[in-house]
Short mmCIF file of C-alpha atoms in Angstrom, two decimals:
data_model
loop_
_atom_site.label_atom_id
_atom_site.label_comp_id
_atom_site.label_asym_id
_atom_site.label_seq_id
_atom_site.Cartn_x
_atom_site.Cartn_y
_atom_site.Cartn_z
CA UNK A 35 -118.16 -45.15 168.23
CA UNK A 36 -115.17 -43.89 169.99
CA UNK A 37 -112.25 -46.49 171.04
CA UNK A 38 -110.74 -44.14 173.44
CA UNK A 39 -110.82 -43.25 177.12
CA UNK A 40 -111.25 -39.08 177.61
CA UNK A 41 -108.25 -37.52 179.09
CA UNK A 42 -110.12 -37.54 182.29
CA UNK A 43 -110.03 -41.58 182.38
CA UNK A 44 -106.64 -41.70 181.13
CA UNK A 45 -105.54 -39.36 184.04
CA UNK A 46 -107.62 -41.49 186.39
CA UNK A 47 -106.00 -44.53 184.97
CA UNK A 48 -102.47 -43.54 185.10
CA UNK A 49 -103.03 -42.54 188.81
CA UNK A 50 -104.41 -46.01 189.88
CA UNK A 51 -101.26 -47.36 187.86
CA UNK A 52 -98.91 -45.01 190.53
CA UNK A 53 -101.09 -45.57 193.93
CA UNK A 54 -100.85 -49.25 193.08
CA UNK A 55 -97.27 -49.52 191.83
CA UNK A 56 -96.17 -47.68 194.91
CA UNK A 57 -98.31 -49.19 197.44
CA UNK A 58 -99.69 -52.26 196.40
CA UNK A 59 -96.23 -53.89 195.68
CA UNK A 60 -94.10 -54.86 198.44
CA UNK A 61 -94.22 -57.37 201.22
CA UNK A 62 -96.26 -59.92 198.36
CA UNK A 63 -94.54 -62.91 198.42
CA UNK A 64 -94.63 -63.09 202.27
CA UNK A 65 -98.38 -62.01 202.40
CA UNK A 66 -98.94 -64.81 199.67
CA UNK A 67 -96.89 -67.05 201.60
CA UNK A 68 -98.79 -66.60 205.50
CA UNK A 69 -101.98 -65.99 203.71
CA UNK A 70 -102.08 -62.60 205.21
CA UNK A 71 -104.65 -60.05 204.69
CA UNK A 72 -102.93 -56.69 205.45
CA UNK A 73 -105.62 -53.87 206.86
CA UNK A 74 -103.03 -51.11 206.41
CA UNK A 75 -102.70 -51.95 202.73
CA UNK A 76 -106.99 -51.95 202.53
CA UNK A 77 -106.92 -48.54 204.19
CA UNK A 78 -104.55 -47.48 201.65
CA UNK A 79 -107.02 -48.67 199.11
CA UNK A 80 -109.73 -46.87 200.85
CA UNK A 81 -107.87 -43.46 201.55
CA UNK A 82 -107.08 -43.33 197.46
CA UNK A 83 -110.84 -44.23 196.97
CA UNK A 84 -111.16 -47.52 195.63
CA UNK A 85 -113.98 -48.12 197.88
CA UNK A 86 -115.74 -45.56 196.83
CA UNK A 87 -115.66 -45.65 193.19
CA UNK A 88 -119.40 -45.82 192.59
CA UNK A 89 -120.70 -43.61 195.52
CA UNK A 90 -122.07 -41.00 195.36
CA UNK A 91 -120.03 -37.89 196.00
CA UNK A 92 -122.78 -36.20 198.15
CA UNK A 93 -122.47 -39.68 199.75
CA UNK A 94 -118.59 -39.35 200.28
CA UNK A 95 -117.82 -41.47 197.20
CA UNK A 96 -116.10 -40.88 193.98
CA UNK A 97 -118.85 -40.46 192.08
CA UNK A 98 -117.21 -42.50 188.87
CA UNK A 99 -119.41 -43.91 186.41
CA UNK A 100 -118.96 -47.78 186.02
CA UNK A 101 -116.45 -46.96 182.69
CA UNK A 102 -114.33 -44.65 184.55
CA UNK A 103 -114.26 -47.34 187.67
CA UNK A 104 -113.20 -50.25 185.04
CA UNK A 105 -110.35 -47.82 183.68
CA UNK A 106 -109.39 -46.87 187.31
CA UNK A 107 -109.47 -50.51 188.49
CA UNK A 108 -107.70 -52.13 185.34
CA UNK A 109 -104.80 -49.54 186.24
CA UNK A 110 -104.83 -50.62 189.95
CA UNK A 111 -104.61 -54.09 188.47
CA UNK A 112 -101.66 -53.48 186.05
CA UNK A 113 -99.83 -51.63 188.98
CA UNK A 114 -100.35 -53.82 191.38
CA UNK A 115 -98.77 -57.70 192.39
CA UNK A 116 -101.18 -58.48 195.05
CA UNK A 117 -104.25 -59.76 193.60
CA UNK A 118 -105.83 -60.95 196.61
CA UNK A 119 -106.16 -57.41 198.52
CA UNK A 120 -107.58 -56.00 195.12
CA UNK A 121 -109.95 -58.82 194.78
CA UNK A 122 -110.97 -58.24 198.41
CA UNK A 123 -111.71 -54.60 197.88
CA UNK A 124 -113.97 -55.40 194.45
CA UNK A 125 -115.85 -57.91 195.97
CA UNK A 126 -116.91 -55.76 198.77
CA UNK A 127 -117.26 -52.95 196.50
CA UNK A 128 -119.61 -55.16 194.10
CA UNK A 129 -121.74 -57.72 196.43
CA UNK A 130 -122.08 -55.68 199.23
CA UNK A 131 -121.47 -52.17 199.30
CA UNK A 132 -123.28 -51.40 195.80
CA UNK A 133 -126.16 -53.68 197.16
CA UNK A 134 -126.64 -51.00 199.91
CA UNK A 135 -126.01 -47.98 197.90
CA UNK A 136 -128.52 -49.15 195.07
CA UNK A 137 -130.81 -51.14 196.55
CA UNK A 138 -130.93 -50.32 200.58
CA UNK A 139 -133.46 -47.86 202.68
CA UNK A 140 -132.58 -43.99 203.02
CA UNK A 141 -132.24 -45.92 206.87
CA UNK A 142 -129.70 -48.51 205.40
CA UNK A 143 -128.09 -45.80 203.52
CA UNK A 144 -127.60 -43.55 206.38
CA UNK A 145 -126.03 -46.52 208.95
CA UNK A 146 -123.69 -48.54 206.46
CA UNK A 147 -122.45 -46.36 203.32
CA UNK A 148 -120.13 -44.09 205.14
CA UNK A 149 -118.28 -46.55 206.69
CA UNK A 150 -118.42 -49.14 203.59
CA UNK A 151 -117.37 -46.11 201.64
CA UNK A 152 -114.23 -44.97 203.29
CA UNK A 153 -113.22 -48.51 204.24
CA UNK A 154 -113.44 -48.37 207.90
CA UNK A 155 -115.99 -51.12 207.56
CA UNK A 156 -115.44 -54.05 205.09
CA UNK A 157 -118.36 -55.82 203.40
CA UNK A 158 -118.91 -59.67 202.65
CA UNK A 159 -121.64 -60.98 200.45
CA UNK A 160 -123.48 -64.81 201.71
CA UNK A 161 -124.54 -66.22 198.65
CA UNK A 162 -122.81 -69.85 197.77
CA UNK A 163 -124.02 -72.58 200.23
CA UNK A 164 -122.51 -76.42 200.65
CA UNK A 165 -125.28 -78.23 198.61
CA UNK A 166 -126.12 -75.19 196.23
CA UNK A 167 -122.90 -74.62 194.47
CA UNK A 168 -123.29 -71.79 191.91
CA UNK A 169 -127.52 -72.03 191.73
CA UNK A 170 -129.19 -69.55 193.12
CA UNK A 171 -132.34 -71.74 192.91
CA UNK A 172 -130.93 -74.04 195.35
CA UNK A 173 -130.33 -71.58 198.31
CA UNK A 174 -131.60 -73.40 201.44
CA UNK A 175 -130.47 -70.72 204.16
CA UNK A 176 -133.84 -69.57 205.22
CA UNK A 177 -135.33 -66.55 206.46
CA UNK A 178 -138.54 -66.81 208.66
CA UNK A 179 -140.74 -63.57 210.46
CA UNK A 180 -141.10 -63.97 213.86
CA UNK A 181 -143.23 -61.04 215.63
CA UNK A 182 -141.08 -58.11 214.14
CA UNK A 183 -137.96 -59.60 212.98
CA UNK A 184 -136.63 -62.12 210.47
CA UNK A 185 -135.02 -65.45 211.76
CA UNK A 186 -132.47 -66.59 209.46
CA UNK A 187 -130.83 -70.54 209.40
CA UNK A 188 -128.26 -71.84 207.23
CA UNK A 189 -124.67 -71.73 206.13
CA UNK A 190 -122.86 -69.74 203.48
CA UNK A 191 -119.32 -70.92 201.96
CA UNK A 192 -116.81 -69.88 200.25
CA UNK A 193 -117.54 -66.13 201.65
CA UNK A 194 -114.56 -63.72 200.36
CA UNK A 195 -113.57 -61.18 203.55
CA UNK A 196 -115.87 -63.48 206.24
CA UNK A 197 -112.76 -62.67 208.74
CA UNK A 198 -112.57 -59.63 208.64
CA UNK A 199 -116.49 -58.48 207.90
CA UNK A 200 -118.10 -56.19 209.80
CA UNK A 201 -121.28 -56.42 207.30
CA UNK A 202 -123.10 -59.31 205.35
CA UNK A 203 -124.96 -59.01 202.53
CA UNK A 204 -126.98 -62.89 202.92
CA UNK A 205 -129.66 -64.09 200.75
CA UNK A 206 -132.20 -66.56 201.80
CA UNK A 207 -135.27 -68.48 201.18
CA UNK A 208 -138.39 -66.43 202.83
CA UNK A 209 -141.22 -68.87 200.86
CA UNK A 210 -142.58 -68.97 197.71
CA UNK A 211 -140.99 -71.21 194.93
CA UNK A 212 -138.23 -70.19 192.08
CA UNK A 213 -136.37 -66.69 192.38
CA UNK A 214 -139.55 -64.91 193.53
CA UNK A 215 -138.87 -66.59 197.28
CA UNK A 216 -135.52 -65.20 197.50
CA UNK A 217 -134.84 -62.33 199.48
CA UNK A 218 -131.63 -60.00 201.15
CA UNK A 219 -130.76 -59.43 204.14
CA UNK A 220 -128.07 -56.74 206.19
CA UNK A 221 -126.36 -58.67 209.27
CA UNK A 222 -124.14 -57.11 211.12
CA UNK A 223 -121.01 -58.62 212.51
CA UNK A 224 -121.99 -59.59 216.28
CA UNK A 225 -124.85 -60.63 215.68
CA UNK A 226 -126.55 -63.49 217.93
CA UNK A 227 -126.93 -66.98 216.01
CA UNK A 228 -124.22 -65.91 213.46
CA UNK A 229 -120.91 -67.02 213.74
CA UNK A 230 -117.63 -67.21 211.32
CA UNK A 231 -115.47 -70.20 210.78
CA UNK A 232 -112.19 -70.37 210.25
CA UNK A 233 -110.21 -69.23 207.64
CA UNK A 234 -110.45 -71.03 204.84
CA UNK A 235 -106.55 -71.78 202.81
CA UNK A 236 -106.59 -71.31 198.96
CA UNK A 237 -104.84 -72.06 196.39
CA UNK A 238 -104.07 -68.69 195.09
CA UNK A 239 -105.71 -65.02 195.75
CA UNK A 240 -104.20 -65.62 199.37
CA UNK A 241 -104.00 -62.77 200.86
CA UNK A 242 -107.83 -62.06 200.80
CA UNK A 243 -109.29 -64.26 203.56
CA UNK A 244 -112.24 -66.07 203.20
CA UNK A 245 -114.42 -68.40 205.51
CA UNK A 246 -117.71 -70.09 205.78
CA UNK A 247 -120.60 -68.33 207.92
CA UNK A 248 -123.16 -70.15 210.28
CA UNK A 249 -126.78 -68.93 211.05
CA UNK A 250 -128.28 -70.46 213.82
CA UNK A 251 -131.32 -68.17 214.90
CA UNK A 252 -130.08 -65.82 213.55
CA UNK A 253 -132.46 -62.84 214.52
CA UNK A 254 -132.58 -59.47 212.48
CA UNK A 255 -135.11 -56.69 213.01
CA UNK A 256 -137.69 -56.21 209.86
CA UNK A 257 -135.21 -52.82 209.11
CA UNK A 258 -132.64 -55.55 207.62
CA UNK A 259 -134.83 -56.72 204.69
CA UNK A 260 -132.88 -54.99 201.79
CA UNK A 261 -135.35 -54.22 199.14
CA UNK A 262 -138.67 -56.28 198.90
CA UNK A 263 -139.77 -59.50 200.22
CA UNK A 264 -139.01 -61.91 197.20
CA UNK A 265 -136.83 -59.09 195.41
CA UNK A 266 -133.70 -61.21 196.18
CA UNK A 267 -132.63 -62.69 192.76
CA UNK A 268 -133.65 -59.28 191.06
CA UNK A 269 -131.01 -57.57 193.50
CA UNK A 270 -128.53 -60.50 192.94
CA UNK A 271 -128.62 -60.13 189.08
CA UNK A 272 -128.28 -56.96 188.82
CA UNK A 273 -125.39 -56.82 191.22
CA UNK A 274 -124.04 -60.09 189.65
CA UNK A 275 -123.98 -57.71 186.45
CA UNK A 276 -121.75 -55.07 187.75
CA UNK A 277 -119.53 -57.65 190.10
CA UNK A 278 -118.34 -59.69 186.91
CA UNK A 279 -117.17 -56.63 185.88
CA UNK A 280 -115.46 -55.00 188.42
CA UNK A 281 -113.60 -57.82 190.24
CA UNK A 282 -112.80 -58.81 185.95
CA UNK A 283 -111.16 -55.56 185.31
CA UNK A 284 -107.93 -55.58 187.53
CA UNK A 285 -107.41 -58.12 185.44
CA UNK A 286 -106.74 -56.99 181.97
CA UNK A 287 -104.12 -54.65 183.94
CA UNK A 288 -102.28 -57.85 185.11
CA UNK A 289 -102.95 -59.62 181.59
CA UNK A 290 -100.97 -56.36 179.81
CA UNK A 291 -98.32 -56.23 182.47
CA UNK A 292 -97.63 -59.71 181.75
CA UNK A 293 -97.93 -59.06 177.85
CA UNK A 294 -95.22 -56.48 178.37
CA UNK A 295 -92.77 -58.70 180.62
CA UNK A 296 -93.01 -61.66 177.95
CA UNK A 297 -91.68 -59.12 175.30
CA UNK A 298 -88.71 -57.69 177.16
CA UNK A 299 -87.83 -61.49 178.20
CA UNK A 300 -88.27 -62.53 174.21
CA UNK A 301 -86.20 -59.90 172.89
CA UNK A 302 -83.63 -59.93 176.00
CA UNK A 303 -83.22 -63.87 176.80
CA UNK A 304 -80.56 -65.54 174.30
CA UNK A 305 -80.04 -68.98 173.37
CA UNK A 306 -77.34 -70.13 170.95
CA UNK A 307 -76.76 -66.58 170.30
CA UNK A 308 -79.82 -65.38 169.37
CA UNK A 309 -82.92 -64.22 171.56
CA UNK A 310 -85.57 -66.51 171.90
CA UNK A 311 -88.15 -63.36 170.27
CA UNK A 312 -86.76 -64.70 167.26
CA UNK A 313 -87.82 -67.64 167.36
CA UNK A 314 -91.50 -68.19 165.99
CA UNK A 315 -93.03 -70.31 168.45
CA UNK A 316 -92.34 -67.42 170.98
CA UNK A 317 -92.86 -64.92 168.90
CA UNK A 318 -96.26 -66.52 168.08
CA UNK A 319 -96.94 -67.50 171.61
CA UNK A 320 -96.83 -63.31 172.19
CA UNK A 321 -98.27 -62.25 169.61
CA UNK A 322 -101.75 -64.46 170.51
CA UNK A 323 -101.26 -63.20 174.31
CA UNK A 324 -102.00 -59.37 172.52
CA UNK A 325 -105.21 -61.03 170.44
CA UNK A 326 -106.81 -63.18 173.73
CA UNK A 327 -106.16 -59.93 175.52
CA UNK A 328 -107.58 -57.09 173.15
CA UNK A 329 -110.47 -59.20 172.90
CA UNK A 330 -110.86 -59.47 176.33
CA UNK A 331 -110.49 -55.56 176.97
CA UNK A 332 -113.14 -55.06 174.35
CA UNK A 333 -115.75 -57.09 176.06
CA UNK A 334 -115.02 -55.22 179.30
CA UNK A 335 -115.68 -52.41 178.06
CA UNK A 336 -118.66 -52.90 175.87
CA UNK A 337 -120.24 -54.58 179.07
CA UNK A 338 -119.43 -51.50 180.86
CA UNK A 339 -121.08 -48.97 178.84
CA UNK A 340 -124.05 -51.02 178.49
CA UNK A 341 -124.32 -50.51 181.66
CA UNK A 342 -124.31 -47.08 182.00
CA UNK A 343 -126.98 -47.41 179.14
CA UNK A 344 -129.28 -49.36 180.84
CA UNK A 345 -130.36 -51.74 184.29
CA UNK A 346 -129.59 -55.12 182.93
CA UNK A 347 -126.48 -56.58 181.02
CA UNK A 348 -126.78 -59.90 181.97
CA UNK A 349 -125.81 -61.24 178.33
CA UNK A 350 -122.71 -58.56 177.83
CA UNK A 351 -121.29 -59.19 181.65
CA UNK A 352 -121.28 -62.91 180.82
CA UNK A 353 -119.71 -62.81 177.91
CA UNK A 354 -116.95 -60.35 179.42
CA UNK A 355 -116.36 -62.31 182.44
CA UNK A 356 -116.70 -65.72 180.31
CA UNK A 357 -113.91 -64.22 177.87
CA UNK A 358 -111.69 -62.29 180.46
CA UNK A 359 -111.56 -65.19 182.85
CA UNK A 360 -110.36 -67.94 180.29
CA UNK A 361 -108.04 -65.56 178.56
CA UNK A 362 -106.53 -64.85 182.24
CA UNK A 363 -105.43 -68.18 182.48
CA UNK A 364 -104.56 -68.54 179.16
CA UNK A 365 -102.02 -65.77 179.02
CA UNK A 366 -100.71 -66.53 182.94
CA UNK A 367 -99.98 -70.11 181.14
CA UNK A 368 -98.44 -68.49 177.84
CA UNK A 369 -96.16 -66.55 180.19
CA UNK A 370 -95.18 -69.48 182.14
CA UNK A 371 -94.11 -71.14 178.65
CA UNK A 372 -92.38 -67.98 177.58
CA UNK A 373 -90.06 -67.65 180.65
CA UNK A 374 -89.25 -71.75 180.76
CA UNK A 375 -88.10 -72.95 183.79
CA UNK A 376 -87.53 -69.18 185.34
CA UNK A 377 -91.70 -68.92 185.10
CA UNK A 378 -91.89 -71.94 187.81
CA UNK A 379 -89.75 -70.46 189.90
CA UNK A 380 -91.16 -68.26 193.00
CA UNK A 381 -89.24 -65.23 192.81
CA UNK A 382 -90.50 -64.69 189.21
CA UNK A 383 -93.65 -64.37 190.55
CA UNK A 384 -95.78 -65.97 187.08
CA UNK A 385 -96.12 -68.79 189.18
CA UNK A 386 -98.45 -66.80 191.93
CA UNK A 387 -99.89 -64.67 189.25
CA UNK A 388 -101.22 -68.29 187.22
CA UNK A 389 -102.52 -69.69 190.95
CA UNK A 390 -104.06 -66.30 191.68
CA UNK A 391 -105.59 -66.57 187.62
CA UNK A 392 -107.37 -70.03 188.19
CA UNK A 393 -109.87 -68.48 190.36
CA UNK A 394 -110.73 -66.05 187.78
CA UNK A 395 -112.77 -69.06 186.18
CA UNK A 396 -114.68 -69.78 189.15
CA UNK A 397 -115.84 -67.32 191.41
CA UNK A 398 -118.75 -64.59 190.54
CA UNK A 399 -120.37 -67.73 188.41
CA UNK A 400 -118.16 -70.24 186.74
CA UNK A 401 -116.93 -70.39 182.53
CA UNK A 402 -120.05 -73.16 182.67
CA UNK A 403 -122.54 -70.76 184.55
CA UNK A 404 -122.10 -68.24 182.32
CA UNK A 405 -121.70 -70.50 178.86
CA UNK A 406 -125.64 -71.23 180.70
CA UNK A 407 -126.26 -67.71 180.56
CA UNK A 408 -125.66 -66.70 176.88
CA UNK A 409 -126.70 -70.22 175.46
CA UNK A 410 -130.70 -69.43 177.83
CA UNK A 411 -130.73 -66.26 176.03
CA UNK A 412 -130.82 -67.99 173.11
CA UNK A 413 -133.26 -69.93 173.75
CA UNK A 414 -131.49 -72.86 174.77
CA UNK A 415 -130.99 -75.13 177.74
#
């Protein structure tokens, strides 16, 4: 065992600590505050190569194995302060561009990578539906052949970059019971019988829009099935996999920034003459902020060279994103406690980084989804 990054990761980590302390700063608050998804700031993104972490480099990507891309996005996360764009860019790097690059046609491939991959096209992923919540079992957006092309009905919610797609990733019903009559689907933006609603306002992660999607005869040629008919929830998995740990990373960044802010306020903030970092119920307060989050990092990583190891880490990804999640909110809380009434204040900023935190326990599967997922591997449930 080796608990070190190589000097190539470090390098690649201190560089998405500059590109993101430099670009993905300024301008937050009043992106946060208009809900304001900023295209310039996702092109920055892209021309660094954040979208392309995983590609190929015969493909235009990065080529980065998934380790390297955690280290490279857990800088971008400590160097950053607006959690929404970086959330934006994981997701689509996750759900829907990784879905193409691993699981589409040579076809697929050839028509959607290089613009997925150097962000001129953005990627959303139609998976959560009204009356499903986070089962994938109870998906009723269907998918139906008709002559030489699929005819898809239904409605997807709570679908991260919807505005702003030009791509969906959509999985629906095409017959069959359980996960074998699941399948995936490409659909372009523009595409008769699907429309976009409005956006949708959050409570934090604001700046990356969101919006339910409507299919309403919705008609896409066979050349959009990704994969195999009834090869849906295999895709899903094993992109669920990799997505808890990619849009989980930026996270620990943020969790050690925070870490390091709560120690210079300790040992600088004074009360009665004496900084509060003496005090033990601060200094205690800190010092479990470094446990929850070396933990935390630990599970990342393990998850992520699983990976690398092998096709499925369903028990290790659920356990990271289970563990990095809670301790997200945790710590956002700690800091909040640590800075007093200055934490509650807006131009502090703890007070956006705890809203934009709360998702962290919902989205890619919820703290009870996943508690699901370790306790069925067990044998329970």
């Amino acid at each position: 065992m080796r608990f070190a990054w190589t000097d190539e990761q470090s390098d690649l980590r201190r560089g998405a600590v500059e590109f993101a302390s430099r670009e993905l700063v300024e301008g937050v608050a009043e992106r946060d505050r208009d809900g304001a998804f900023e295209r310039e700031l996702w092109d920055a993104c892209a021309a660094f190569g954040l979208q392309g972490l995983l590609v190929a480099e015969d493909r235009g990507g990065g080529g980065h194995d998934l380790p390297s891309a955690v280290a490279i996005l857990e800088g971008v996360g400590y160097g950053a302060r607006d959690n929404g764009l970086v959330f934006s860019v994981t997701a689509h790097i996750a759900s829907s561009l990784s879905t193409v690059a691993s699981f589409g046609t040579e076809a697929q491939q050839d028509e959607w990578l290089p613009g997925l991959t150097d962000g001129t096209l953005i990627g959303a992923a139609g998976i959560t539906e009204p009356g499903s919540g986070s089962s994938l079992l109870a998906l009723e957006t269907s998918a139906k052949e008709s002559g030489d092309d699929w005819v898809l009905h239904g409605t997807k919610t709570f679908v991260t970059n919807a505005p702003v797609a030009d791509l969906f990733v959509v999985y629906a019903r095409t017959g069959g019971e359980g996960f074998a009559g699941l399948s995936c689907f490409l659909v372009p933006q523009g595409t008769k019988g699907l429309s976009v609603g409005p956006p949708m306002h959050k409570m934090g992660l604001r700046t990356s829009p969101m919006a339910q999607i409507f299919m309403d005869d919705c008609r896409v040629p066979a050349s959009a099935l990704v994969g195999s008919v009834g090869s849906g929830a295999m895709i899903f998995n094993q992109t669920m996999d990799v997505e808890k740990l990619l849009v989980m990373a930026p996270a620990i960044g943020v969790m050690e920034r925070l870490l390091e802010r709560c120690v210079q306020h300790a040992r600088q903030r004074t009360i009665g003459g004496s900084t509060i970092g003496g005090h033990q119920a601060v200094a205690h307060k800190i010092a479990e902020m470094e446990l929850g989050l070396e933990a935390a990092r630990l599970l990342l990583y393990k998850a992520a060279w699983a990976r690398s190891e092998r096709p499925s880490v369903t028990r290790e990804s659920a356990l990271a994103k289970l563990a990095i999640s809670e301790t997200y909110v945790d710590i956002c809380r700690a800091a909040m406690q640590v800075f007093g009434g200055y934490g509650y204040m807006v131009d502090y900023e703890i007070e956006r980084e705890l809203r934009d935190a709360l998702a962290a326990t919902l989205y890619v599967g919820t703290s009870e989804i996943q508690k699901n997922l370790i306790a069925g591997l067990r044998g329970l449930g």
